[in-house]
Short mmCIF file of C-alpha atoms in Angstrom, two decimals:
data_model
loop_
_atom_site.label_atom_id
_atom_site.label_comp_id
_atom_site.label_asym_id
_atom_site.label_seq_id
_atom_site.Cartn_x
_atom_site.Cartn_y
_atom_site.Cartn_z
CA MET A 1 -44.78 -35.72 13.52
CA GLU A 2 -44.72 -31.83 13.13
CA SER A 3 -41.27 -31.81 14.87
CA GLN A 4 -39.80 -34.09 12.55
CA LEU A 5 -40.89 -32.17 9.53
CA ARG A 6 -39.58 -28.88 11.08
CA LEU A 7 -36.41 -30.78 11.39
CA GLU A 8 -36.20 -32.09 7.86
CA LEU A 9 -37.21 -28.37 6.63
CA GLY A 10 -34.20 -27.12 8.85
CA ILE A 11 -31.84 -29.55 7.49
CA LEU A 12 -32.75 -28.72 3.87
CA PHE A 13 -32.57 -25.15 4.27
CA ILE A 14 -28.90 -25.71 5.72
CA VAL A 15 -28.09 -27.82 2.62
CA LEU A 16 -29.21 -25.05 0.56
CA ILE A 17 -27.30 -22.27 2.12
CA VAL A 18 -24.19 -24.53 1.89
CA ALA A 19 -24.49 -25.28 -1.59
CA ARG A 20 -25.23 -21.73 -2.44
CA VAL A 21 -22.10 -20.65 -0.72
CA LEU A 22 -19.96 -23.45 -2.44
CA PHE A 23 -21.56 -22.34 -5.51
CA LEU A 24 -20.36 -18.98 -5.36
CA ILE A 25 -17.04 -19.95 -4.01
CA HIS A 26 -16.74 -22.00 -6.99
CA LYS A 27 -17.73 -19.25 -9.48
CA VAL A 28 -15.37 -16.95 -8.04
CA THR A 29 -12.32 -19.51 -7.82
CA THR A 30 -12.93 -20.95 -11.49
CA GLY A 31 -12.79 -17.07 -12.78
CA HIS A 32 -16.40 -17.47 -14.13
CA SER A 33 -17.30 -14.04 -12.65
CA LYS A 34 -14.51 -12.17 -13.90
CA TYR A 35 -16.22 -9.96 -16.36
CA ALA A 36 -20.01 -8.68 -16.56
CA THR A 37 -22.19 -10.72 -18.46
CA SER A 38 -24.39 -7.60 -19.49
CA LYS A 39 -23.78 -4.05 -20.73
CA ARG A 40 -23.91 -1.63 -18.06
CA LYS A 41 -25.86 1.64 -18.66
CA SER A 42 -26.05 3.25 -15.28
CA SER A 43 -23.12 4.37 -13.01
CA CYS A 44 -22.26 2.05 -10.40
CA LYS A 45 -22.16 2.54 -6.60
CA THR A 46 -18.77 1.88 -5.53
CA ILE A 47 -17.27 1.11 -2.06
CA ILE A 48 -13.74 1.98 -1.80
CA CYS A 49 -12.04 0.28 1.35
CA ILE A 50 -9.25 2.89 2.78
CA GLY A 51 -6.74 0.92 4.80
CA SER A 52 -3.81 3.22 6.28
CA GLY A 53 -0.60 4.65 5.35
CA GLY A 54 0.74 2.83 1.82
CA HIS A 55 -2.64 1.08 1.40
CA THR A 56 -4.24 4.45 1.09
CA THR A 57 -1.59 5.73 -1.07
CA GLU A 58 -2.03 2.93 -3.68
CA MET A 59 -5.95 2.93 -3.66
CA LEU A 60 -6.04 6.44 -3.82
CA LYS A 61 -3.59 6.31 -6.95
CA LEU A 62 -5.78 3.70 -8.58
CA VAL A 63 -9.14 5.53 -7.81
CA SER A 64 -7.97 8.63 -8.99
CA ASN A 65 -7.50 7.40 -12.83
CA LEU A 66 -11.04 6.26 -12.69
CA ASP A 67 -13.81 8.12 -14.53
CA PHE A 68 -15.81 9.29 -11.73
CA THR A 69 -18.99 9.80 -13.63
CA LYS A 70 -19.07 6.05 -14.17
CA TYR A 71 -18.25 5.01 -10.23
CA SER A 72 -20.63 7.39 -8.61
CA PRO A 73 -21.54 7.50 -6.03
CA ARG A 74 -18.33 6.34 -3.95
CA TYR A 75 -18.69 5.26 -0.50
CA TYR A 76 -14.73 5.33 1.39
CA ILE A 77 -14.75 3.35 4.14
CA MET A 78 -11.93 3.39 6.45
CA ALA A 79 -10.81 3.00 10.12
CA SER A 80 -12.26 5.44 12.85
CA SER A 81 -8.72 6.15 13.87
CA ASP A 82 -7.45 7.26 10.52
CA VAL A 83 -7.34 11.16 10.13
CA THR A 84 -4.68 11.18 7.47
CA SER A 85 -6.32 9.26 5.06
CA MET A 86 -9.60 11.01 5.47
CA GLN A 87 -7.61 14.13 4.40
CA LYS A 88 -6.14 12.45 1.25
CA VAL A 89 -9.64 11.46 0.19
CA GLU A 90 -11.06 14.87 0.64
CA GLU A 91 -8.21 16.27 -1.32
CA LEU A 92 -8.57 13.69 -4.46
CA GLU A 93 -12.39 14.28 -4.52
CA LYS A 94 -11.81 18.09 -4.55
CA ALA A 95 -9.30 17.74 -7.28
CA LYS A 96 -11.35 15.76 -9.40
CA ARG A 97 -14.36 17.90 -8.92
CA LEU A 98 -12.92 21.16 -9.43
CA PRO A 99 -12.36 21.06 -13.21
CA THR A 100 -16.03 19.65 -13.88
CA LYS A 101 -17.62 21.59 -11.39
CA GLY A 102 -19.70 18.71 -10.47
CA THR A 103 -21.71 17.89 -7.34
CA ILE A 104 -20.56 16.15 -4.12
CA ASP A 105 -21.28 12.44 -5.00
CA TYR A 106 -19.06 10.68 -2.35
CA ARG A 107 -19.57 10.00 1.33
CA ILE A 108 -17.14 8.71 4.02
CA TYR A 109 -17.90 6.07 6.46
CA ARG A 110 -15.55 5.31 9.32
CA ILE A 111 -15.66 1.98 11.24
CA PRO A 112 -13.91 0.48 13.93
CA ARG A 113 -10.63 -1.64 12.88
CA SER A 114 -11.03 -5.38 12.50
CA ARG A 115 -7.39 -6.07 13.00
CA VAL A 116 -4.38 -3.64 14.20
CA VAL A 117 -0.77 -4.38 13.03
CA LYS A 118 0.57 -7.18 15.09
CA GLN A 119 -2.59 -7.94 16.91
CA SER A 120 -2.76 -11.86 17.52
CA TYR A 121 -5.29 -13.89 15.02
CA PHE A 122 -7.14 -15.16 18.19
CA THR A 123 -8.26 -11.72 19.54
CA SER A 124 -8.60 -10.31 16.14
CA VAL A 125 -11.77 -12.89 15.90
CA PHE A 126 -13.60 -10.84 18.39
CA THR A 127 -12.40 -7.25 17.02
CA THR A 128 -13.52 -8.49 13.67
CA LEU A 129 -17.10 -9.56 14.89
CA TYR A 130 -17.36 -6.22 16.63
CA SER A 131 -16.34 -4.35 13.51
CA ILE A 132 -18.80 -6.62 11.50
CA LEU A 133 -21.74 -5.84 13.58
CA TYR A 134 -20.83 -1.93 12.97
CA THR A 135 -20.57 -2.29 9.32
CA THR A 136 -23.89 -4.49 8.69
CA PRO A 137 -26.15 -1.49 8.58
CA VAL A 138 -23.82 0.48 6.15
CA ILE A 139 -23.55 -2.22 3.69
CA PHE A 140 -27.09 -3.49 3.83
CA MET A 141 -28.12 0.37 3.09
CA ILE A 142 -25.78 0.98 0.25
CA ARG A 143 -26.03 -2.47 -1.45
CA PRO A 144 -22.90 -1.58 -3.71
CA ASP A 145 -22.55 -2.61 -7.26
CA LEU A 146 -18.58 -2.70 -6.83
CA ILE A 147 -15.95 -3.13 -3.78
CA LEU A 148 -12.43 -1.82 -4.35
CA CYS A 149 -9.94 -3.21 -1.80
CA ASN A 150 -6.24 -3.58 -1.48
CA GLY A 151 -5.36 -5.46 1.71
CA PRO A 152 -6.17 -3.56 5.19
CA GLY A 153 -8.16 -5.15 7.60
CA THR A 154 -11.14 -3.05 7.45
CA CYS A 155 -12.11 -4.61 4.15
CA ILE A 156 -12.77 -8.14 5.26
CA PRO A 157 -16.15 -7.30 7.25
CA VAL A 158 -17.13 -5.37 4.18
CA CYS A 159 -16.54 -7.94 1.88
CA GLY A 160 -17.97 -10.57 4.17
CA LEU A 161 -21.17 -8.66 4.03
CA ALA A 162 -21.16 -8.11 0.41
CA PHE A 163 -20.71 -11.75 -0.05
CA LEU A 164 -23.93 -12.29 2.25
CA LEU A 165 -25.83 -9.76 -0.06
CA LYS A 166 -24.88 -11.95 -2.92
CA LEU A 167 -25.97 -15.29 -0.78
CA ILE A 168 -29.35 -14.00 -0.16
CA PHE A 169 -29.93 -12.80 -3.94
CA VAL A 170 -30.03 -9.22 -2.91
CA LYS A 171 -27.27 -7.62 -4.47
CA ASP A 172 -24.59 -9.35 -6.91
CA THR A 173 -21.76 -7.27 -5.69
CA ARG A 174 -18.29 -7.70 -7.60
CA ILE A 175 -15.49 -7.59 -5.47
CA VAL A 176 -11.96 -6.53 -6.93
CA PHE A 177 -9.21 -7.01 -4.96
CA ILE A 178 -5.82 -5.63 -5.77
CA GLU A 179 -2.65 -7.02 -3.69
CA SER A 180 -0.57 -4.52 -2.48
CA PHE A 181 2.74 -3.27 -4.51
CA CYS A 182 4.83 -4.46 -1.47
CA ARG A 183 3.63 -8.14 -2.14
CA THR A 184 6.20 -9.69 -4.53
CA GLN A 185 6.27 -13.27 -3.32
CA THR A 186 3.53 -13.82 -0.83
CA PHE A 187 0.25 -12.79 -0.11
CA SER A 188 -1.10 -10.75 2.68
CA LEU A 189 -3.57 -12.20 5.13
CA THR A 190 -6.56 -10.28 3.61
CA GLY A 191 -5.37 -11.56 0.21
CA LYS A 192 -5.45 -15.18 1.36
CA ILE A 193 -8.89 -14.90 2.58
CA LEU A 194 -10.12 -12.93 -0.62
CA ILE A 195 -8.87 -15.79 -2.75
CA TYR A 196 -12.15 -17.40 -2.27
CA PHE A 197 -14.47 -14.13 -2.24
CA ALA A 198 -12.83 -11.59 -4.77
CA ASP A 199 -14.40 -11.93 -8.31
CA ASN A 200 -11.16 -10.31 -9.60
CA PHE A 201 -7.89 -10.91 -7.86
CA LEU A 202 -5.14 -8.57 -9.15
CA VAL A 203 -1.60 -8.82 -8.29
CA GLN A 204 1.10 -6.19 -9.05
CA TRP A 205 4.16 -8.49 -9.92
CA PRO A 206 4.66 -11.58 -12.22
CA SER A 207 6.36 -13.46 -9.71
CA LEU A 208 3.49 -13.28 -7.50
CA LYS A 209 1.10 -14.34 -10.34
CA ARG A 210 2.89 -17.47 -10.64
CA LYS A 211 1.90 -18.38 -7.32
CA LEU A 212 -2.05 -18.35 -7.80
CA LYS A 213 -3.36 -19.35 -10.99
CA ARG A 214 -6.62 -17.38 -11.01
CA SER A 215 -4.74 -13.98 -9.90
CA GLU A 216 -4.24 -11.61 -12.75
CA TYR A 217 -1.27 -9.53 -13.55
CA ILE A 218 -2.34 -6.48 -15.92
CA GLY A 219 0.89 -4.50 -16.06
CA GLN A 220 2.81 -2.01 -13.71
CA LEU A 221 -0.02 0.05 -11.90
CA MET A 222 2.32 2.23 -9.52
CA MET B 1 28.10 19.77 -4.79
CA LYS B 2 27.46 16.14 -4.66
CA ARG B 3 24.34 15.56 -2.62
CA ILE B 4 23.13 12.67 -0.47
CA PHE B 5 19.47 12.29 0.78
CA VAL B 6 18.60 9.68 3.66
CA THR B 7 15.13 9.17 4.58
CA VAL B 8 13.53 6.69 6.86
CA GLY B 9 9.87 7.80 6.12
CA THR B 10 7.40 7.93 8.79
CA THR B 11 8.81 5.14 10.88
CA LYS B 12 11.88 5.04 12.99
CA PHE B 13 15.32 3.56 12.14
CA PRO B 14 17.89 5.12 14.42
CA LYS B 15 20.13 2.17 12.99
CA LEU B 16 20.46 3.76 9.53
CA VAL B 17 21.00 7.18 10.85
CA ASN B 18 23.76 6.05 12.91
CA ALA B 19 25.17 3.69 9.98
CA ILE B 20 25.73 7.29 8.11
CA THR B 21 28.26 8.39 10.79
CA THR B 22 30.48 5.15 10.97
CA GLU B 23 34.06 5.59 10.12
CA GLN B 24 33.88 3.49 7.13
CA VAL B 25 30.86 5.13 5.63
CA ILE B 26 32.23 8.49 6.19
CA GLN B 27 35.50 7.53 4.46
CA THR B 28 33.62 6.09 1.65
CA LEU B 29 31.57 9.44 1.21
CA LEU B 30 34.55 11.39 1.35
CA SER B 31 36.51 9.15 -1.28
CA LEU B 32 33.32 9.18 -3.67
CA GLY B 33 33.51 12.95 -3.53
CA TYR B 34 30.09 13.56 -1.69
CA ASN B 35 30.01 16.70 0.28
CA PHE B 36 26.34 17.13 1.84
CA VAL B 37 24.40 14.56 3.28
CA GLN B 38 20.84 15.46 4.44
CA ILE B 39 19.12 13.00 6.83
CA GLN B 40 15.55 12.76 7.68
CA THR B 41 15.68 10.86 11.16
CA GLY B 42 12.12 10.22 11.77
CA ARG B 43 10.88 9.60 15.36
CA ASP B 44 13.02 8.54 18.24
CA PHE B 45 16.28 9.96 17.09
CA SER B 46 18.05 11.40 20.22
CA LYS B 47 21.53 12.50 19.04
CA VAL B 48 24.15 12.42 16.52
CA GLU B 49 26.65 9.56 17.20
CA PHE B 50 29.97 9.42 15.80
CA ASP B 51 32.83 6.46 15.93
CA SER B 52 35.47 7.91 18.07
CA VAL B 53 37.78 7.05 15.46
CA VAL B 54 36.86 10.00 13.15
CA SER B 55 39.43 12.63 13.51
CA PRO B 56 39.60 15.54 13.73
CA PRO B 57 36.37 15.39 15.81
CA PRO B 58 33.56 16.81 13.97
CA GLU B 59 32.11 19.99 14.59
CA ILE B 60 28.32 19.93 15.72
CA LYS B 61 26.07 22.92 15.36
CA LEU B 62 22.22 23.39 16.27
CA GLU B 63 20.17 25.54 14.04
CA ALA B 64 16.57 25.89 14.39
CA ASN B 65 15.31 22.46 14.33
CA SER B 66 18.34 20.85 12.59
CA THR B 67 21.52 19.51 13.88
CA ILE B 68 24.37 20.28 11.38
CA VAL B 69 27.76 18.47 11.41
CA THR B 70 30.89 19.24 9.53
CA VAL B 71 33.71 16.71 9.04
CA ASN B 72 37.17 17.74 7.69
CA ASP B 73 35.32 20.87 6.31
CA LYS B 74 34.62 18.59 3.31
CA LEU B 75 31.52 16.78 4.57
CA THR B 76 28.52 18.48 5.80
CA ILE B 77 25.61 16.24 7.47
CA LYS B 78 22.19 17.85 8.48
CA TYR B 79 19.81 16.08 10.50
CA ASP B 80 16.11 17.12 10.47
CA THR B 81 13.37 14.81 12.14
CA TYR B 82 10.61 15.20 9.29
CA PHE B 83 10.50 17.04 5.97
CA GLU B 84 7.91 19.06 4.49
CA ASN B 85 9.36 19.32 0.89
CA PHE B 86 10.34 15.59 0.56
CA GLU B 87 9.89 15.91 -3.50
CA LYS B 88 12.15 18.74 -3.62
CA GLU B 89 14.63 17.28 -1.49
CA VAL B 90 14.70 14.08 -3.83
CA GLU B 91 15.00 16.19 -6.74
CA GLU B 92 18.10 18.08 -5.53
CA SER B 93 19.99 14.81 -4.40
CA ASP B 94 22.42 12.68 -6.46
CA LEU B 95 21.54 9.61 -4.59
CA VAL B 96 18.83 8.72 -2.15
CA ILE B 97 19.32 6.13 0.68
CA SER B 98 15.75 5.12 1.96
CA HIS B 99 14.24 2.65 4.26
CA ALA B 100 12.32 -0.15 2.55
CA GLY B 101 8.74 1.53 2.78
CA ALA B 102 7.00 1.20 -0.80
CA GLY B 103 5.71 5.02 -0.34
CA SER B 104 9.20 6.24 0.02
CA CYS B 105 10.91 3.90 -2.78
CA LEU B 106 8.21 4.95 -5.33
CA GLU B 107 8.75 8.67 -5.08
CA VAL B 108 12.38 8.22 -5.73
CA LEU B 109 12.07 5.96 -8.50
CA HIS B 110 9.37 8.15 -10.17
CA LYS B 111 11.69 10.93 -9.83
CA ARG B 112 14.39 8.58 -11.62
CA LYS B 113 16.92 9.09 -8.79
CA PRO B 114 19.60 6.43 -7.96
CA LEU B 115 18.40 4.82 -4.77
CA ILE B 116 19.97 2.53 -2.16
CA VAL B 117 17.02 0.74 -0.09
CA VAL B 118 18.27 -0.28 3.30
CA ILE B 119 16.52 -3.34 5.11
CA ASN B 120 15.94 -2.97 8.71
CA GLU B 121 17.05 -6.50 9.73
CA ASP B 122 15.60 -5.94 13.23
CA LEU B 123 12.00 -6.18 11.64
CA MET B 124 12.12 -9.97 10.84
CA ASP B 125 8.20 -10.69 10.12
CA ASN B 126 8.37 -7.61 7.88
CA HIS B 127 7.63 -8.30 4.48
CA GLN B 128 9.36 -4.78 3.13
CA SER B 129 12.40 -6.68 2.35
CA GLU B 130 10.44 -8.55 -0.49
CA LEU B 131 9.89 -5.51 -2.38
CA ALA B 132 13.36 -4.16 -1.91
CA GLU B 133 14.90 -7.45 -3.23
CA GLN B 134 12.42 -7.62 -6.18
CA LEU B 135 13.30 -4.08 -7.08
CA GLN B 136 17.05 -4.93 -6.86
CA LYS B 137 16.43 -8.09 -9.05
CA ASP B 138 14.76 -5.89 -11.61
CA GLY B 139 17.84 -3.68 -11.33
CA TYR B 140 15.87 -0.66 -10.29
CA VAL B 141 17.80 -0.14 -7.06
CA TYR B 142 20.51 -1.40 -4.87
CA CYS B 143 19.77 -3.39 -1.66
CA SER B 144 21.72 -3.15 1.52
CA THR B 145 21.95 -3.39 5.13
CA CYS B 146 23.16 -1.21 7.77
CA SER B 147 26.39 -3.20 7.91
CA THR B 148 26.90 -3.46 4.03
CA LEU B 149 26.06 0.05 3.31
CA LYS B 150 29.71 0.84 2.87
CA GLU B 151 30.41 -1.39 0.05
CA VAL B 152 26.96 -0.62 -1.50
CA LEU B 153 27.88 2.84 -1.86
CA LYS B 154 30.69 1.97 -4.22
CA LYS B 155 28.46 0.37 -6.62
CA ASP B 156 28.15 1.95 -9.96
CA LEU B 157 25.03 4.14 -9.88
CA SER B 158 24.87 4.54 -13.67
CA LYS B 159 24.21 0.83 -14.16
CA LEU B 160 20.73 1.33 -12.49
CA ARG B 161 17.75 0.84 -14.81
CA PRO B 162 15.48 4.17 -14.86
CA TYR B 163 12.05 2.85 -13.29
CA PRO B 164 9.11 2.93 -16.28
CA LYS B 165 6.16 5.13 -15.94
CA PRO B 166 3.12 3.28 -14.83
CA ASP B 167 0.35 3.16 -17.70
CA ASP B 168 -2.35 4.98 -15.57
CA SER B 169 -5.26 3.82 -18.20
CA LEU B 170 -4.65 -0.20 -17.08
CA PHE B 171 -6.62 -0.17 -14.22
CA PRO B 172 -9.66 1.99 -15.48
CA ARG B 173 -9.74 -0.18 -18.64
CA TYR B 174 -9.72 -3.36 -16.77
CA LEU B 175 -12.30 -2.27 -14.32
CA ASP B 176 -14.64 -0.72 -17.17
CA LYS B 177 -14.42 -4.04 -18.69
CA CYS B 178 -15.23 -6.17 -15.64
CA MET B 179 -18.25 -3.67 -14.89
CA GLY B 180 -19.85 -4.16 -18.28
CA PHE B 181 -19.02 -0.31 -19.31
CA THR B 182 -17.17 -1.52 -22.48
#
């Protein structure tokens, strides 16, 4: 009898989780989570996913225009192999800090890459798993209010874990995805995945907006 | 002095570098009155190759880290692997010929310089041609391949539209609204 009860409870538990996942995906894809429902008074903990090369340049251009007192503290997550991006982040932070004489309110985390350019989709499953394992404590410690990402592989585990936080009612993290300026007709692999998880899905070309109803084109960003 | 700046960014694209020194491109450059070409060659560029048909044979000089080639006393071509002051070089040029990387294209467009984007056809799975074609469709640049460069060079550069400045407040305003700051 007892084992029967345990089985039923187990099934119930799984059904509830599946329902919660579907509910969250539904909320995201129908655009119901596009805007905050209440007014925010405190600053928001922000994770900024930094990719490499062009992705970094684009992301830092977007971030540089933000009011850093609102988006504080900032956690930059980047591939452990990427030295150039780290320098660029430090330059930006310094440039923003100097005129205000503020204190350092950012931190850089470096994680292993989930997928390098041209790696096969099959092997990238394993590297992604490793990358997720490595990222988990970081995300659970930060529990961010906001994640900004624009395409590099490193942002998939970050967004996945943030989704988990949301799933278990720990933190309602907003994921904002900005598709790269290079994408005018087709979505990147990251974009195709985040269609189901990003609360806000921005594209930089009207021609790409026409391909996905829930994407948004707010004007020329670059 | 009419200057051209050719750049391949941080990638390698020897085909583009060599395309400049084909006879037809050289003739086109001479007939259009260009007299200085600065080439940023990027990685994996070994040596200057000339079509044997170019006559009289060009004079090739090595100077510090650059190679300088003079054709007919009229056209000077300077080769460097990388560039410290990319911005200055763009500003001084009358035309920029670039690979299809978004970063290089944007820098040139923001400086409002005429731009020819050369698509690397050897990178078939590359989505970079997507951006180049869109920019051409919107009238900001001319697209080319290594083999069509000689014709594209003849196009009227004054017909290109200046690239508008982005509105830097768009993204912060949007994000503030999403986060409930406004």
